[in-house]
Amino acid sequence: MLIRILFCAVFLCAILWTDIRSYRIKNYIVLPALAAGIVLHAVEGNVLSGVLGMMLPLVLLPLFALKMLGAGDIKALCALGAILGIKLCGWLIVFTFLSGGVIALVFLLVQGNAKERLRYLGGYIQSCFIEKRFLNYSFGNSEKSYFRFAYAIAAGTVITFLRYFLFR
């Protein structure tokens, strides 16, 4: 497990760095992590766990289609899933989204526009029902309108490891 923690720590530092600098999680960071995860599982004789862990985050593709998640975020979760394996990947996704919710709440409080954003969200949901389809959701186009989901991915990964060690 120590090797997995080290791989994840290096990977998380890299994705945080690139996401902070460019709002992108680069393939040249993701692909080696994917390969490392599969190799780790191959050495352990359980390649299927790594492959399934890599594939599980693909259930989030509809969120990408709705522009709620970036492609890099999903690729990063796939890489972490390959490293962690299928058993921990489910927890990773749950804890990442819970962390994202907490970060979003703090983001709303710090920005001081929670009421305005919630009103906008209500109007968006109403418009989707009227149009009977999902519409693109965007609240402003400035950098202040978004938070980097890599923060939630990092927090979710740390919580996943804590859960693993505390509740095995």
PDB file of C-alpha atoms in Angstrom:
ATOM      1  CA  MET A   1       0.000   0.000   0.000  1.00  0.00           C
ATOM      2  CA  LEU A   2       2.945   2.328   0.596  1.00  0.00           C
ATOM      3  CA  ILE A   3       3.835   2.238  -3.117  1.00  0.00           C
ATOM      4  CA  ARG A   4       0.234   3.175  -3.992  1.00  0.00           C
ATOM      5  CA  ILE A   5       0.336   6.089  -1.555  1.00  0.00           C
ATOM      6  CA  LEU A   6       3.603   7.333  -3.060  1.00  0.00           C
ATOM      7  CA  PHE A   7       2.304   7.036  -6.635  1.00  0.00           C
ATOM      8  CA  CYS A   8      -0.888   8.843  -5.657  1.00  0.00           C
ATOM      9  CA  ALA A   9       0.997  11.585  -3.799  1.00  0.00           C
ATOM     10  CA  VAL A  10       3.252  12.313  -6.776  1.00  0.00           C
ATOM     11  CA  PHE A  11       0.307  12.142  -9.179  1.00  0.00           C
ATOM     12  CA  LEU A  12      -1.843  14.452  -7.035  1.00  0.00           C
ATOM     13  CA  CYS A  13       0.958  17.017  -6.741  1.00  0.00           C
ATOM     14  CA  ALA A  14       1.357  16.969 -10.524  1.00  0.00           C
ATOM     15  CA  ILE A  15      -2.346  17.351 -11.316  1.00  0.00           C
ATOM     16  CA  LEU A  16      -2.778  20.077  -8.718  1.00  0.00           C
ATOM     17  CA  TRP A  17       0.179  21.942 -10.186  1.00  0.00           C
ATOM     18  CA  THR A  18      -1.077  21.797 -13.767  1.00  0.00           C
ATOM     19  CA  ASP A  19      -4.697  22.475 -12.813  1.00  0.00           C
ATOM     20  CA  ILE A  20      -3.697  25.548 -10.816  1.00  0.00           C
ATOM     21  CA  ARG A  21      -1.488  26.838 -13.614  1.00  0.00           C
ATOM     22  CA  SER A  22      -3.688  26.149 -16.621  1.00  0.00           C
ATOM     23  CA  TYR A  23      -7.075  24.682 -15.599  1.00  0.00           C
ATOM     24  CA  ARG A  24      -5.928  21.522 -17.391  1.00  0.00           C
ATOM     25  CA  ILE A  25      -4.847  18.072 -16.273  1.00  0.00           C
ATOM     26  CA  LYS A  26      -2.365  16.968 -18.889  1.00  0.00           C
ATOM     27  CA  ASN A  27      -2.294  13.579 -20.605  1.00  0.00           C
ATOM     28  CA  TYR A  28       1.473  13.334 -20.111  1.00  0.00           C
ATOM     29  CA  ILE A  29       0.741  13.151 -16.374  1.00  0.00           C
ATOM     30  CA  VAL A  30      -2.323  10.905 -16.547  1.00  0.00           C
ATOM     31  CA  LEU A  31      -1.039   8.223 -18.941  1.00  0.00           C
ATOM     32  CA  PRO A  32       2.019   7.179 -16.892  1.00  0.00           C
ATOM     33  CA  ALA A  33      -0.176   6.994 -13.777  1.00  0.00           C
ATOM     34  CA  LEU A  34      -2.647   4.756 -15.625  1.00  0.00           C
ATOM     35  CA  ALA A  35       0.193   2.503 -16.755  1.00  0.00           C
ATOM     36  CA  ALA A  36       1.732   2.429 -13.273  1.00  0.00           C
ATOM     37  CA  GLY A  37      -1.580   1.395 -11.757  1.00  0.00           C
ATOM     38  CA  ILE A  38      -2.066  -1.453 -14.198  1.00  0.00           C
ATOM     39  CA  VAL A  39       1.555  -2.614 -13.696  1.00  0.00           C
ATOM     40  CA  LEU A  40       1.109  -2.534  -9.900  1.00  0.00           C
ATOM     41  CA  HIS A  41      -1.947  -4.750 -10.185  1.00  0.00           C
ATOM     42  CA  ALA A  42      -0.191  -7.038 -12.702  1.00  0.00           C
ATOM     43  CA  VAL A  43       2.672  -7.557 -10.246  1.00  0.00           C
ATOM     44  CA  GLU A  44       0.105  -8.463  -7.593  1.00  0.00           C
ATOM     45  CA  GLY A  45      -1.616 -10.840 -10.008  1.00  0.00           C
ATOM     46  CA  ASN A  46      -4.870  -8.882 -10.096  1.00  0.00           C
ATOM     47  CA  VAL A  47      -4.892  -6.876 -13.333  1.00  0.00           C
ATOM     48  CA  LEU A  48      -8.693  -6.999 -13.454  1.00  0.00           C
ATOM     49  CA  SER A  49      -8.970  -4.867 -10.306  1.00  0.00           C
ATOM     50  CA  GLY A  50      -6.779  -2.169 -11.879  1.00  0.00           C
ATOM     51  CA  VAL A  51      -8.642  -2.248 -15.183  1.00  0.00           C
ATOM     52  CA  LEU A  52     -12.053  -2.089 -13.491  1.00  0.00           C
ATOM     53  CA  GLY A  53     -10.812   0.666 -11.178  1.00  0.00           C
ATOM     54  CA  MET A  54      -9.655   2.577 -14.238  1.00  0.00           C
ATOM     55  CA  MET A  55     -13.023   2.125 -15.956  1.00  0.00           C
ATOM     56  CA  LEU A  56     -15.355   2.889 -13.030  1.00  0.00           C
ATOM     57  CA  PRO A  57     -14.954   6.699 -13.245  1.00  0.00           C
ATOM     58  CA  LEU A  58     -16.228   6.541 -16.820  1.00  0.00           C
ATOM     59  CA  VAL A  59     -19.735   6.450 -15.310  1.00  0.00           C
ATOM     60  CA  LEU A  60     -19.123  10.185 -14.794  1.00  0.00           C
ATOM     61  CA  LEU A  61     -19.012  10.916 -18.538  1.00  0.00           C
ATOM     62  CA  PRO A  62     -22.560  12.358 -18.504  1.00  0.00           C
ATOM     63  CA  LEU A  63     -21.239  15.044 -16.122  1.00  0.00           C
ATOM     64  CA  PHE A  64     -18.578  15.848 -18.700  1.00  0.00           C
ATOM     65  CA  ALA A  65     -21.232  16.047 -21.430  1.00  0.00           C
ATOM     66  CA  LEU A  66     -23.137  18.533 -19.255  1.00  0.00           C
ATOM     67  CA  LYS A  67     -19.894  20.492 -18.675  1.00  0.00           C
ATOM     68  CA  MET A  68     -20.084  19.879 -14.949  1.00  0.00           C
ATOM     69  CA  LEU A  69     -16.728  18.064 -14.946  1.00  0.00           C
ATOM     70  CA  GLY A  70     -13.738  18.465 -17.191  1.00  0.00           C
ATOM     71  CA  ALA A  71     -12.231  15.640 -19.202  1.00  0.00           C
ATOM     72  CA  GLY A  72      -9.029  15.961 -17.175  1.00  0.00           C
ATOM     73  CA  ASP A  73     -10.938  15.432 -13.946  1.00  0.00           C
ATOM     74  CA  ILE A  74     -12.398  12.176 -15.233  1.00  0.00           C
ATOM     75  CA  LYS A  75      -9.023  11.064 -16.619  1.00  0.00           C
ATOM     76  CA  ALA A  76      -7.403  11.813 -13.257  1.00  0.00           C
ATOM     77  CA  LEU A  77     -10.032   9.721 -11.475  1.00  0.00           C
ATOM     78  CA  CYS A  78      -9.418   6.908 -13.997  1.00  0.00           C
ATOM     79  CA  ALA A  79      -5.687   7.030 -13.264  1.00  0.00           C
ATOM     80  CA  LEU A  80      -6.293   6.957  -9.526  1.00  0.00           C
ATOM     81  CA  GLY A  81      -8.771   4.118 -10.024  1.00  0.00           C
ATOM     82  CA  ALA A  82      -6.092   2.159 -11.875  1.00  0.00           C
ATOM     83  CA  ILE A  83      -3.695   2.684  -8.970  1.00  0.00           C
ATOM     84  CA  LEU A  84      -6.216   2.017  -6.197  1.00  0.00           C
ATOM     85  CA  GLY A  85      -8.187  -0.785  -7.821  1.00  0.00           C
ATOM     86  CA  ILE A  86     -11.907  -1.344  -8.019  1.00  0.00           C
ATOM     87  CA  LYS A  87     -12.552  -1.744  -4.276  1.00  0.00           C
ATOM     88  CA  LEU A  88     -11.145   1.654  -3.343  1.00  0.00           C
ATOM     89  CA  CYS A  89     -12.192   3.462  -6.516  1.00  0.00           C
ATOM     90  CA  GLY A  90     -15.855   3.498  -5.509  1.00  0.00           C
ATOM     91  CA  TRP A  91     -14.926   5.157  -2.237  1.00  0.00           C
ATOM     92  CA  LEU A  92     -12.648   7.551  -4.095  1.00  0.00           C
ATOM     93  CA  ILE A  93     -15.538   8.764  -6.244  1.00  0.00           C
ATOM     94  CA  VAL A  94     -17.877   9.136  -3.255  1.00  0.00           C
ATOM     95  CA  PHE A  95     -15.328  10.999  -1.148  1.00  0.00           C
ATOM     96  CA  THR A  96     -14.248  13.167  -4.076  1.00  0.00           C
ATOM     97  CA  PHE A  97     -17.804  14.361  -4.661  1.00  0.00           C
ATOM     98  CA  LEU A  98     -18.433  14.901  -0.945  1.00  0.00           C
ATOM     99  CA  SER A  99     -15.205  16.904  -0.785  1.00  0.00           C
ATOM    100  CA  GLY A 100     -16.269  18.825  -3.871  1.00  0.00           C
ATOM    101  CA  GLY A 101     -19.559  19.695  -2.180  1.00  0.00           C
ATOM    102  CA  VAL A 102     -17.783  20.999   0.909  1.00  0.00           C
ATOM    103  CA  ILE A 103     -15.316  22.966  -1.224  1.00  0.00           C
ATOM    104  CA  ALA A 104     -18.187  24.395  -3.285  1.00  0.00           C
ATOM    105  CA  LEU A 105     -19.988  25.474  -0.105  1.00  0.00           C
ATOM    106  CA  VAL A 106     -16.870  27.204   1.196  1.00  0.00           C
ATOM    107  CA  PHE A 107     -16.386  28.721  -2.274  1.00  0.00           C
ATOM    108  CA  LEU A 108     -19.937  30.143  -2.157  1.00  0.00           C
ATOM    109  CA  LEU A 109     -19.398  31.594   1.300  1.00  0.00           C
ATOM    110  CA  VAL A 110     -16.031  33.143   0.398  1.00  0.00           C
ATOM    111  CA  GLN A 111     -17.333  34.591  -2.876  1.00  0.00           C
ATOM    112  CA  GLY A 112     -20.341  36.012  -1.050  1.00  0.00           C
ATOM    113  CA  ASN A 113     -22.748  35.277  -3.893  1.00  0.00           C
ATOM    114  CA  ALA A 114     -24.472  32.120  -2.667  1.00  0.00           C
ATOM    115  CA  LYS A 115     -27.961  33.629  -2.934  1.00  0.00           C
ATOM    116  CA  GLU A 116     -27.361  34.813  -6.496  1.00  0.00           C
ATOM    117  CA  ARG A 117     -25.892  31.446  -7.539  1.00  0.00           C
ATOM    118  CA  LEU A 118     -28.753  29.467  -5.988  1.00  0.00           C
ATOM    119  CA  ARG A 119     -31.268  31.706  -7.749  1.00  0.00           C
ATOM    120  CA  TYR A 120     -29.425  31.102 -11.030  1.00  0.00           C
ATOM    121  CA  LEU A 121     -29.402  27.331 -10.379  1.00  0.00           C
ATOM    122  CA  GLY A 122     -33.156  27.370  -9.744  1.00  0.00           C
ATOM    123  CA  GLY A 123     -33.725  29.201 -13.038  1.00  0.00           C
ATOM    124  CA  TYR A 124     -31.469  26.720 -14.827  1.00  0.00           C
ATOM    125  CA  ILE A 125     -33.389  23.729 -13.471  1.00  0.00           C
ATOM    126  CA  GLN A 126     -36.684  25.372 -14.413  1.00  0.00           C
ATOM    127  CA  SER A 127     -35.398  26.030 -17.952  1.00  0.00           C
ATOM    128  CA  CYS A 128     -34.316  22.396 -18.314  1.00  0.00           C
ATOM    129  CA  PHE A 129     -37.818  21.236 -17.384  1.00  0.00           C
ATOM    130  CA  ILE A 130     -39.459  23.698 -19.762  1.00  0.00           C
ATOM    131  CA  GLU A 131     -37.138  22.761 -22.650  1.00  0.00           C
ATOM    132  CA  LYS A 132     -37.258  19.045 -21.675  1.00  0.00           C
ATOM    133  CA  ARG A 133     -33.511  18.699 -22.156  1.00  0.00           C
ATOM    134  CA  PHE A 134     -30.286  19.519 -20.378  1.00  0.00           C
ATOM    135  CA  LEU A 135     -28.907  22.934 -21.209  1.00  0.00           C
ATOM    136  CA  ASN A 136     -25.352  24.152 -20.793  1.00  0.00           C
ATOM    137  CA  TYR A 137     -24.861  25.496 -17.302  1.00  0.00           C
ATOM    138  CA  SER A 138     -22.476  28.371 -16.865  1.00  0.00           C
ATOM    139  CA  PHE A 139     -22.505  30.988 -14.170  1.00  0.00           C
ATOM    140  CA  GLY A 140     -20.191  33.667 -15.465  1.00  0.00           C
ATOM    141  CA  ASN A 141     -17.028  33.070 -17.407  1.00  0.00           C
ATOM    142  CA  SER A 142     -14.457  34.539 -15.082  1.00  0.00           C
ATOM    143  CA  GLU A 143     -11.933  32.468 -13.188  1.00  0.00           C
ATOM    144  CA  LYS A 144     -13.771  33.464 -10.006  1.00  0.00           C
ATOM    145  CA  SER A 145     -16.807  31.487 -11.208  1.00  0.00           C
ATOM    146  CA  TYR A 146     -15.154  28.066 -10.869  1.00  0.00           C
ATOM    147  CA  PHE A 147     -13.008  26.097  -8.487  1.00  0.00           C
ATOM    148  CA  ARG A 148     -10.491  23.537  -9.579  1.00  0.00           C
ATOM    149  CA  PHE A 149     -11.926  20.054  -9.085  1.00  0.00           C
ATOM    150  CA  ALA A 150      -8.393  18.697  -8.599  1.00  0.00           C
ATOM    151  CA  TYR A 151      -8.709  19.995  -5.015  1.00  0.00           C
ATOM    152  CA  ALA A 152     -11.701  17.711  -4.479  1.00  0.00           C
ATOM    153  CA  ILE A 153      -9.886  14.805  -6.142  1.00  0.00           C
ATOM    154  CA  ALA A 154      -6.909  15.280  -3.822  1.00  0.00           C
ATOM    155  CA  ALA A 155      -9.115  15.525  -0.737  1.00  0.00           C
ATOM    156  CA  GLY A 156     -11.142  12.497  -1.846  1.00  0.00           C
ATOM    157  CA  THR A 157      -7.962  10.468  -2.313  1.00  0.00           C
ATOM    158  CA  VAL A 158      -6.651  11.370   1.141  1.00  0.00           C
ATOM    159  CA  ILE A 159      -9.999  10.493   2.738  1.00  0.00           C
ATOM    160  CA  THR A 160     -10.081   7.193   0.822  1.00  0.00           C
ATOM    161  CA  PHE A 161      -6.689   6.243   2.255  1.00  0.00           C
ATOM    162  CA  LEU A 162      -7.749   7.320   5.750  1.00  0.00           C
ATOM    163  CA  ARG A 163     -10.885   5.186   5.460  1.00  0.00           C
ATOM    164  CA  TYR A 164      -8.787   2.248   4.253  1.00  0.00           C
ATOM    165  CA  PHE A 165      -6.397   2.430   7.197  1.00  0.00           C
ATOM    166  CA  LEU A 166      -8.971   3.234   9.863  1.00  0.00           C
ATOM    167  CA  PHE A 167     -11.799   0.874   8.853  1.00  0.00           C
ATOM    168  CA  ARG A 168     -10.186  -2.150   7.191  1.00  0.00           C
TER     169      ARG A 168
END
